Tab-separated table of C-alpha atoms and ligand atoms in Angstrom:
chain	number	residue	atom	x	y	z
A	199	MET	CA	-0.029	0.024	0.003
A	200	PRO	CA	2.259	2.778	-1.230
A	201	HIS	CA	-0.025	5.510	-0.317
A	202	THR	CA	0.329	4.785	3.395
A	203	ALA	CA	4.086	4.616	3.215
A	204	SER	CA	5.738	6.121	6.215
A	205	SER	CA	9.417	7.012	6.867
A	206	HIS	CA	10.228	3.307	6.857
A	207	HIS	CA	9.345	2.638	3.315
A	208	ARG	CA	11.755	2.879	0.354
A	209	THR	CA	11.028	5.662	-2.128
A	210	GLU	CA	10.198	4.329	-5.662
A	211	ARG	CA	12.207	5.679	-8.532
A	212	LEU	CA	10.228	6.217	-11.740
A	213	ASP	CA	11.610	7.114	-15.198
A	214	GLN	CA	9.822	9.654	-17.361
A	215	ASP	CA	8.784	7.111	-19.955
A	216	HIS	CA	5.192	6.303	-20.695
A	217	ASP	CA	4.977	3.654	-17.927
A	218	GLY	CA	6.761	5.794	-15.317
A	219	ILE	CA	4.473	8.685	-15.860
A	220	ARG	CA	1.347	6.464	-15.806
A	221	ARG	CA	2.538	4.950	-12.458
A	222	ALA	CA	3.231	8.343	-11.036
A	223	ALA	CA	-0.251	9.564	-12.031
A	224	ARG	CA	-1.899	6.408	-10.567
A	225	LEU	CA	-0.055	6.796	-7.272
A	226	LEU	CA	-1.063	10.444	-7.041
A	227	ARG	CA	-4.734	9.542	-7.709
A	228	GLN	CA	-4.497	7.023	-4.848
A	229	GLY	CA	-3.277	9.631	-2.453
A	230	ALA	CA	0.438	8.833	-2.482
A	231	LEU	CA	3.240	11.513	-2.289
A	232	VAL	CA	5.177	11.706	-5.653
A	233	ALA	CA	7.938	14.089	-6.348
A	234	PHE	CA	8.352	15.335	-9.917
A	235	GLY	CA	10.280	17.844	-11.880
A	236	THR	CA	8.674	21.031	-13.156
A	237	GLU	CA	10.512	23.602	-15.284
A	238	THR	CA	11.305	25.501	-12.008
A	239	VAL	CA	12.324	23.027	-9.250
A	240	TYR	CA	11.169	19.577	-8.189
A	241	GLY	CA	7.751	19.433	-6.479
A	242	LEU	CA	6.548	17.173	-3.549
A	243	GLY	CA	3.156	16.375	-5.133
A	244	GLY	CA	-0.115	15.098	-3.648
A	245	LEU	CA	-3.797	15.198	-4.299
A	246	ALA	CA	-4.843	18.863	-3.377
A	247	THR	CA	-8.421	17.679	-2.837
A	248	SER	CA	-7.392	15.287	-0.106
A	249	GLN	CA	-6.983	16.787	3.403
A	250	ARG	CA	-5.003	13.664	4.595
A	251	THR	CA	-2.678	13.667	1.714
A	252	VAL	CA	-1.963	17.338	2.160
A	253	GLU	CA	-1.172	16.927	5.798
A	254	ARG	CA	1.261	14.017	4.743
A	255	ILE	CA	3.075	16.681	2.509
A	256	PHE	CA	3.543	19.159	5.364
A	257	LYS	CA	4.844	16.174	7.555
A	258	ALA	CA	7.294	14.882	4.965
A	259	LYS	CA	8.768	18.356	4.446
A	260	GLY	CA	8.636	19.385	8.119
A	261	ARG	CA	6.673	22.429	6.954
A	262	PRO	CA	4.935	24.691	9.384
A	263	SER	CA	1.097	24.234	8.712
A	264	PHE	CA	0.540	27.950	8.285
A	265	ASN	CA	2.593	28.200	5.013
A	266	PRO	CA	0.093	27.441	2.135
A	267	LEU	CA	0.847	25.312	-0.942
A	268	ILE	CA	0.568	25.924	-4.690
A	269	SER	CA	-1.895	23.842	-6.613
A	270	HIS	CA	-0.860	22.551	-9.900
A	271	PHE	CA	-3.219	22.010	-12.974
A	272	ALA	CA	-3.059	20.672	-16.509
A	273	SER	CA	-4.777	23.700	-17.872
A	274	ALA	CA	-5.659	27.335	-17.128
A	275	ASP	CA	-9.367	26.351	-17.310
A	276	ALA	CA	-8.899	23.650	-14.630
A	277	ALA	CA	-7.044	26.231	-12.411
A	278	PHE	CA	-9.608	29.042	-12.873
A	279	ALA	CA	-12.381	26.685	-12.121
A	280	GLU	CA	-11.101	26.536	-8.392
A	281	ALA	CA	-11.030	30.291	-8.196
A	282	ASP	CA	-13.600	32.980	-7.821
A	283	MET	CA	-13.024	35.010	-11.062
A	284	ALA	CA	-15.600	37.590	-10.363
A	285	ILE	CA	-12.667	39.977	-9.391
A	286	PRO	CA	-11.409	43.277	-10.479
A	287	LEU	CA	-8.274	41.581	-12.119
A	288	HIS	CA	-9.938	38.655	-13.807
A	289	ASP	CA	-8.985	40.029	-17.225
A	290	MET	CA	-5.419	40.413	-16.187
A	291	ALA	CA	-5.325	36.788	-14.755
A	292	ARG	CA	-6.571	35.403	-18.124
A	293	ARG	CA	-4.047	37.448	-20.171
A	294	LEU	CA	-1.225	36.315	-17.898
A	295	ALA	CA	-2.224	32.749	-18.224
A	296	GLN	CA	-2.466	33.062	-22.097
A	297	ARG	CA	0.847	34.498	-22.171
A	298	PHE	CA	2.818	32.461	-19.508
A	299	TRP	CA	1.101	29.174	-19.043
A	300	PRO	CA	2.405	26.569	-19.041
A	301	GLY	CA	5.269	28.236	-17.295
A	302	PRO	CA	6.940	29.454	-14.064
A	303	LEU	CA	4.183	31.833	-12.852
A	304	THR	CA	1.848	31.254	-9.824
A	305	LEU	CA	-1.345	33.406	-9.484
A	306	ILE	CA	-2.882	34.095	-6.186
A	307	LEU	CA	-6.778	34.296	-6.649
A	308	PRO	CA	-9.684	34.282	-4.303
A	309	ARG	CA	-10.833	30.770	-3.631
A	310	HIS	CA	-14.167	29.770	-5.058
A	311	ALA	CA	-16.788	28.988	-2.571
A	312	LYS	CA	-17.252	25.549	-4.156
A	313	SER	CA	-13.592	24.739	-4.554
A	314	ARG	CA	-12.611	21.155	-3.835
A	315	ILE	CA	-9.122	22.151	-2.703
A	316	ALA	CA	-8.455	20.901	0.802
A	317	GLN	CA	-8.273	23.561	3.633
A	318	ALA	CA	-4.850	22.366	4.621
A	319	VAL	CA	-3.471	23.529	1.185
A	320	THR	CA	-4.305	27.165	1.745
A	321	ALA	CA	-3.650	27.095	5.483
A	322	GLY	CA	-6.972	28.702	6.127
A	323	LEU	CA	-6.552	31.636	3.783
A	324	GLU	CA	-9.313	32.762	1.487
A	325	THR	CA	-7.031	32.790	-1.474
A	326	LEU	CA	-5.560	30.013	-3.649
A	327	ALA	CA	-2.153	29.777	-5.424
A	328	VAL	CA	-2.493	28.174	-8.692
A	329	ARG	CA	-0.077	27.333	-11.580
A	330	VAL	CA	0.259	25.336	-14.751
A	331	PRO	CA	3.869	24.050	-14.951
A	332	LYS	CA	5.779	23.451	-18.067
A	333	GLY	CA	7.493	20.277	-19.144
A	334	ARG	CA	6.496	17.211	-21.283
A	335	ALA	CA	6.563	14.900	-18.270
A	336	VAL	CA	4.879	17.041	-15.656
A	337	GLU	CA	2.183	18.109	-18.286
A	338	ASP	CA	1.392	14.429	-19.108
A	339	LEU	CA	1.489	13.599	-15.424
A	340	LEU	CA	-1.077	16.344	-14.452
A	341	ARG	CA	-3.249	15.502	-17.403
A	342	LEU	CA	-3.282	11.818	-16.318
A	343	ALA	CA	-3.738	12.585	-12.764
A	344	GLY	CA	-6.944	14.448	-13.724
A	345	ALA	CA	-6.950	16.330	-10.358
A	346	PRO	CA	-5.300	19.428	-8.788
A	347	ILE	CA	-1.924	18.500	-7.415
A	348	ALA	CA	-0.559	20.419	-4.451
A	349	ALA	CA	3.321	20.657	-4.609
A	350	PRO	CA	5.717	22.554	-2.582
A	351	SER	CA	9.386	22.460	-3.531
A	352	ALA	CA	10.516	18.912	-2.658
A	353	ASN	CA	13.143	19.826	0.041
A	354	ARG	CA	13.064	19.682	3.724
A	355	SER	CA	11.494	22.894	5.091
A	356	GLY	CA	13.958	25.755	5.044
A	357	ARG	CA	16.542	24.086	2.919
A	358	VAL	CA	17.827	24.566	-0.660
A	359	SER	CA	15.242	23.625	-3.379
A	360	PRO	CA	15.926	20.516	-5.407
A	361	SER	CA	16.661	20.833	-9.201
A	362	THR	CA	17.305	17.150	-9.813
A	363	ALA	CA	15.864	13.787	-8.509
A	364	ARG	CA	19.031	13.157	-6.675
A	365	HIS	CA	18.573	16.314	-4.549
A	366	VAL	CA	15.122	15.188	-3.791
A	367	LEU	CA	16.206	11.688	-2.561
A	368	ASP	CA	19.129	13.164	-0.518
A	369	GLU	CA	16.477	14.824	1.694
A	370	LEU	CA	13.257	12.836	1.275
A	371	GLU	CA	14.302	9.234	0.729
A	372	GLY	CA	11.936	7.135	2.621
A	373	ARG	CA	9.670	9.977	3.506
A	374	ILE	CA	7.801	10.064	0.211
A	375	ASP	CA	6.336	7.185	-2.062
A	376	ALA	CA	8.005	7.863	-5.296
A	377	VAL	CA	10.070	10.236	-7.386
A	378	LEU	CA	9.668	10.725	-11.117
A	379	ASP	CA	13.036	11.548	-12.567
A	380	THR	CA	12.406	14.250	-15.091
A	381	GLY	CA	16.023	15.324	-15.396
A	382	PRO	CA	17.437	18.612	-14.318
A	383	CYS	CA	14.989	21.610	-14.197
A	384	ALA	CA	15.079	23.922	-17.186
A	385	VAL	CA	14.693	27.179	-15.185
A	386	GLY	CA	16.101	26.186	-11.806
A	387	LEU	CA	14.426	28.710	-9.630
A	388	GLU	CA	10.958	28.692	-8.252
A	389	SER	CA	7.892	30.232	-10.074
A	390	THR	CA	7.149	34.045	-9.644
A	391	VAL	CA	4.186	34.441	-7.283
A	392	LEU	CA	1.853	37.246	-8.285
A	393	ASP	CA	-1.059	38.119	-6.109
A	394	LEU	CA	-4.209	39.214	-8.013
A	395	SER	CA	-6.712	38.953	-5.313
A	396	GLY	CA	-6.965	42.652	-4.685
A	397	SER	CA	-7.344	45.667	-6.785
A	398	HIS	CA	-3.579	45.910	-7.848
A	399	PRO	CA	-1.226	43.079	-8.793
A	400	ILE	CA	1.455	42.378	-6.049
A	401	LEU	CA	4.566	40.523	-6.623
A	402	ARG	CA	5.026	38.260	-3.678
A	403	ARG	CA	8.014	36.199	-4.741
A	404	PRO	CA	10.354	36.872	-7.780
A	405	GLY	CA	10.854	33.849	-9.888
A	406	GLY	CA	11.077	32.246	-13.292
A	407	VAL	CA	8.959	34.893	-15.052
A	408	THR	CA	10.557	38.357	-14.627
A	409	LEU	CA	8.965	41.572	-13.305
A	410	GLU	CA	9.768	43.199	-16.574
A	411	GLU	CA	7.796	40.466	-18.539
A	412	LEU	CA	4.936	40.747	-16.129
A	413	GLN	CA	4.777	44.506	-16.408
A	414	GLU	CA	4.281	44.257	-20.188
A	415	ILE	CA	0.940	42.778	-19.476
A	416	CYS	CA	0.008	44.185	-16.022
A	417	GLY	CA	1.390	47.640	-16.109
A	418	PRO	CA	2.718	48.806	-12.658
A	419	ILE	CA	3.199	46.144	-10.090
A	420	ILE	CA	3.548	46.470	-6.400
A	421	VAL	CA	6.573	44.672	-5.184
A	422	ALA	CA	5.724	43.219	-1.688
A	423	ASP	CA	8.407	43.706	0.957
A	424	HIS	CA	9.948	40.580	2.502
A	425	ALA	CA	7.669	38.498	4.671
A	426	GLY	CA	4.494	39.769	3.131
A	427	ALA	CA	4.160	42.702	5.731
A	428	ALA	CA	1.973	44.242	2.891
A	429	ASP	CA	-1.222	42.786	4.366
A	430	GLY	CA	-0.174	43.864	7.993
A	431	THR	CA	-0.773	40.469	9.550
A	432	SER	CA	1.965	38.436	11.403
A	433	HIS	CA	1.529	35.446	9.104
A	434	PRO	CA	3.190	36.421	5.764
A	435	ASN	CA	1.385	36.179	2.627
A	436	ALA	CA	4.123	34.293	1.036
A	437	PRO	CA	6.118	32.729	3.839
A	438	GLY	CA	8.747	31.654	1.293
A	439	GLN	CA	9.566	35.291	1.588
A	440	LEU	CA	10.600	35.008	5.237
A	441	SER	CA	14.134	35.768	5.921
A	442	SER	CA	15.956	32.468	6.397
A	443	HIS	CA	15.258	30.082	3.630
A	444	TYR	CA	17.065	28.055	0.901
A	445	ALA	CA	19.663	27.822	3.580
A	446	PRO	CA	22.902	25.747	3.046
A	447	SER	CA	24.419	24.798	6.372
A	448	LEU	CA	27.373	27.296	5.995
A	449	PRO	CA	26.917	31.020	6.352
A	450	VAL	CA	26.639	32.869	2.979
A	451	ARG	CA	28.233	36.390	2.508
A	452	LEU	CA	26.840	38.411	-0.455
A	453	ASP	CA	28.355	40.932	-2.856
A	454	ALA	CA	31.818	39.712	-2.109
A	455	THR	CA	34.567	40.853	-4.394
A	456	HIS	CA	37.092	38.487	-2.820
A	457	ALA	CA	36.745	35.370	-0.851
A	458	GLN	CA	38.653	34.972	2.562
A	459	PRO	CA	41.053	32.071	2.682
A	460	ASP	CA	38.738	30.178	4.833
A	461	GLU	CA	35.672	30.748	2.494
A	462	ALA	CA	34.362	28.996	-0.592
A	463	PHE	CA	33.694	31.394	-3.495
A	464	LEU	CA	30.557	31.394	-5.729
A	465	THR	CA	31.320	33.646	-8.680
A	466	PHE	CA	29.456	34.933	-11.868
A	467	GLY	CA	30.894	36.051	-15.125
A	468	ASP	CA	34.447	36.923	-16.154
A	469	THR	CA	36.404	36.604	-12.966
A	470	GLN	CA	39.778	38.187	-12.649
A	471	ALA	CA	42.505	35.806	-11.494
A	472	GLU	CA	43.414	37.692	-8.377
A	473	THR	CA	39.814	37.600	-7.115
A	474	VAL	CA	39.822	33.850	-7.149
A	475	SER	CA	41.534	33.549	-3.849
A	476	SER	CA	39.578	30.708	-2.541
A	477	SER	CA	40.636	27.058	-2.951
A	478	LEU	CA	37.025	26.123	-3.649
A	479	THR	CA	35.664	28.299	-6.342
A	480	LEU	CA	32.515	27.639	-8.497
A	481	ASN	CA	31.398	29.930	-11.500
A	482	LEU	CA	27.558	30.121	-11.849
A	483	SER	CA	28.133	31.296	-15.407
A	484	PRO	CA	31.538	32.239	-16.817
A	485	ASP	CA	29.705	34.016	-19.704
A	486	GLY	CA	27.700	36.063	-17.382
A	487	ASN	CA	24.457	34.339	-18.516
A	488	VAL	CA	21.873	34.852	-15.889
A	489	GLU	CA	19.594	32.019	-17.168
A	490	GLU	CA	22.576	29.658	-16.832
A	491	ALA	CA	23.224	30.976	-13.391
A	492	ALA	CA	19.684	30.367	-12.393
A	493	ARG	CA	19.754	26.792	-13.656
A	494	ARG	CA	22.886	26.108	-11.665
A	495	LEU	CA	22.233	28.150	-8.395
A	496	PHE	CA	20.688	25.433	-6.153
A	497	ALA	CA	22.915	22.623	-7.347
A	498	SER	CA	25.987	24.820	-6.827
A	499	LEU	CA	24.938	25.874	-3.283
A	500	ARG	CA	24.464	22.183	-2.393
A	501	GLN	CA	27.810	21.225	-3.847
A	502	LEU	CA	29.842	24.101	-2.260
A	503	ASP	CA	28.242	23.375	0.981
A	504	GLN	CA	29.265	19.741	0.978
A	505	SER	CA	32.782	20.355	-0.352
A	506	ALA	CA	33.408	23.426	1.885
A	507	SER	CA	32.547	21.510	5.019
A	508	ARG	CA	34.795	18.647	3.907
A	509	GLN	CA	37.740	21.179	3.230
A	510	GLY	CA	37.169	22.786	6.594
A	511	LEU	CA	36.017	26.131	5.100
A	512	VAL	CA	33.692	28.125	7.317
A	513	GLY	CA	31.499	30.096	4.807
A	514	ILE	CA	30.475	30.803	1.209
A	515	ALA	CA	31.321	34.192	-0.302
A	516	VAL	CA	29.084	35.061	-3.265
A	517	ALA	CA	30.136	37.633	-6.009
A	518	PRO	CA	27.820	40.563	-7.085
A	519	LEU	CA	24.980	39.496	-9.522
A	520	PRO	CA	22.821	41.504	-11.915
A	521	ASP	CA	19.846	43.308	-10.295
A	522	ALA	CA	17.296	43.144	-13.194
A	523	GLY	CA	15.423	40.262	-14.931
A	524	LEU	CA	16.060	36.740	-13.448
A	525	GLY	CA	18.874	38.405	-11.358
A	526	ARG	CA	16.114	39.634	-9.109
A	527	ALA	CA	14.992	36.124	-8.319
A	528	LEU	CA	18.655	34.882	-8.015
A	529	LYS	CA	19.585	37.613	-5.566
A	530	ASP	CA	16.377	37.104	-3.635
A	531	ARG	CA	17.250	33.359	-3.097
A	532	LEU	CA	20.895	34.222	-2.070
A	533	LYS	CA	19.767	36.908	0.260
A	534	ARG	CA	17.620	34.365	2.002
A	535	ALA	CA	20.479	31.834	2.004
A	536	ALA	CA	22.552	34.466	3.656
A	537	ALA	CA	19.921	35.550	6.296
A	538	PRO	CA	20.429	34.642	10.010
A	539	ARG	CA	19.138	31.081	10.737
A	540	PRO	CA	16.503	30.280	13.193
A	541	THR	CA	17.895	27.975	15.918
A	542	ASP	CA	17.082	24.304	15.495
A	543	SER	CA	14.364	24.519	18.168
A	544	ALA	CA	12.479	27.442	16.516
A	545	ALA	CA	10.064	26.687	13.809
A	546	PRO	CA	11.837	27.177	10.532
A	547	PRO	CA	10.035	29.474	8.169
A	548	THR	CA	9.172	27.750	4.878
B	615	TXA	O1	8.086	26.764	-8.846
B	615	TXA	C1	7.377	26.572	-7.786
B	615	TXA	O2	6.467	27.437	-7.554
B	615	TXA	C2	7.547	25.146	-7.123
B	615	TXA	C3	7.143	24.068	-8.089
B	615	TXA	C4	7.175	22.743	-7.409
B	615	TXA	O3	5.972	24.312	-8.591
B	615	TXA	N1	6.809	25.222	-5.843
B	615	TXA	C5	7.141	26.034	-4.814
B	615	TXA	O4	6.287	25.754	-3.792
B	615	TXA	O5	8.023	26.740	-4.823
B	615	TXA	P1	6.736	26.375	-2.304
B	615	TXA	O6	5.758	25.681	-1.409
B	615	TXA	O7	8.077	25.979	-1.939
B	615	TXA	O8	6.541	27.820	-2.377
B	615	TXA	C6	5.088	28.392	-2.558
B	615	TXA	C7	5.034	29.774	-2.182
B	615	TXA	C8	5.308	30.028	-0.703
B	615	TXA	O9	6.095	31.180	-0.579
B	615	TXA	C9	3.829	30.291	-0.218
B	615	TXA	O10	3.836	31.009	0.844
B	615	TXA	C10	3.113	30.944	-1.357
B	615	TXA	O11	3.712	30.292	-2.454
B	615	TXA	N2	1.730	30.747	-1.325
B	615	TXA	C11	1.004	29.620	-1.462
B	615	TXA	N3	-0.327	29.992	-1.391
B	615	TXA	C12	-0.389	31.222	-1.200
B	615	TXA	C13	-1.576	32.161	-0.950
B	615	TXA	N4	-2.793	31.635	-0.911
B	615	TXA	N5	-1.250	33.383	-0.717
B	615	TXA	C14	-0.023	33.848	-0.744
B	615	TXA	N6	1.139	33.086	-0.983
B	615	TXA	C15	0.961	31.850	-1.125
B	616	MG	MG1	10.088	26.000	-1.187
């Protein structure tokens, strides 16, 4: 009975061929936890309509229950069917969907009164996060599953997001029923979260679709401060925006022009020889290509973290990165990785 697997079961590995995708879809329909790759990062999927399954997602991740999940759909029609579209920004939502779905954009919309999405998904909020992800395997999977699939990033809460099936297994082996190996993720950073539930669009999390691209369709967009202080509540609107997140175990130092002898160095672009002072240096993109840097960020952080600890280094220095376009999302994730960590006893904020 794979759907009742607990921490003592082995996690099934599935290939992204016809049989693997069908098996993954069947498991999802039965209420199992199945991780799969999207164009952004790997998600830890489960039936969004099953309160019990969704509770298992939170448990497997060690995620605090107040942090809501994104529901994934095979089509914009299916996504909008769960939302109350009698809202001021309904037309903007449809145009964004037309332009960017399938793709790395999540929309926050008011929840439809008759939505079948389980309460645990939205953590008691009146709004719903919906997205139609891109990728041959994930698109087939969602079509075959035929139901909304809730999927946070498939990492332990507060840790670096996974961009390969290996990363998923490193943290969740035995805690989830299966992983569909869809290869490395094409974008490498999570989806952009755009809140359309009010009278003006609000950027809650920078991600794979850039602010500039969104502005072409939306016009001016309010950029939410960290931790969703925009709504004045103590619980953030996008808790992924809380300070410490995407955290490797070594401290991260941003905008570093040099690494200290006891630091690993994560660089970007053409690096002059004298600045490469560390024995452990990784370049996110020697050509200064921000898309390439995005694809490699999370894997690089994991790799540096492991090698640095082995070599007795005490931190990770990160070179300056571009501010615009995808650079905004890259810097956002790095800033979070650099933020002070909650102590182990405090609830981590993912
Ligand atoms: O690219 C992605 O979005 C990946 C892939 C797997 O789809 N998923 C992902 O999920 O990044 P997660 O759970 O790691 O991040 C979801 C973000 C969180 O910051 C959460 O607070 C926010 O979306 N969110 C979810 N529902 C929300 C809601 N109703 N209102 C505001 N923010 C919401
Ligand atoms: Mg996450």
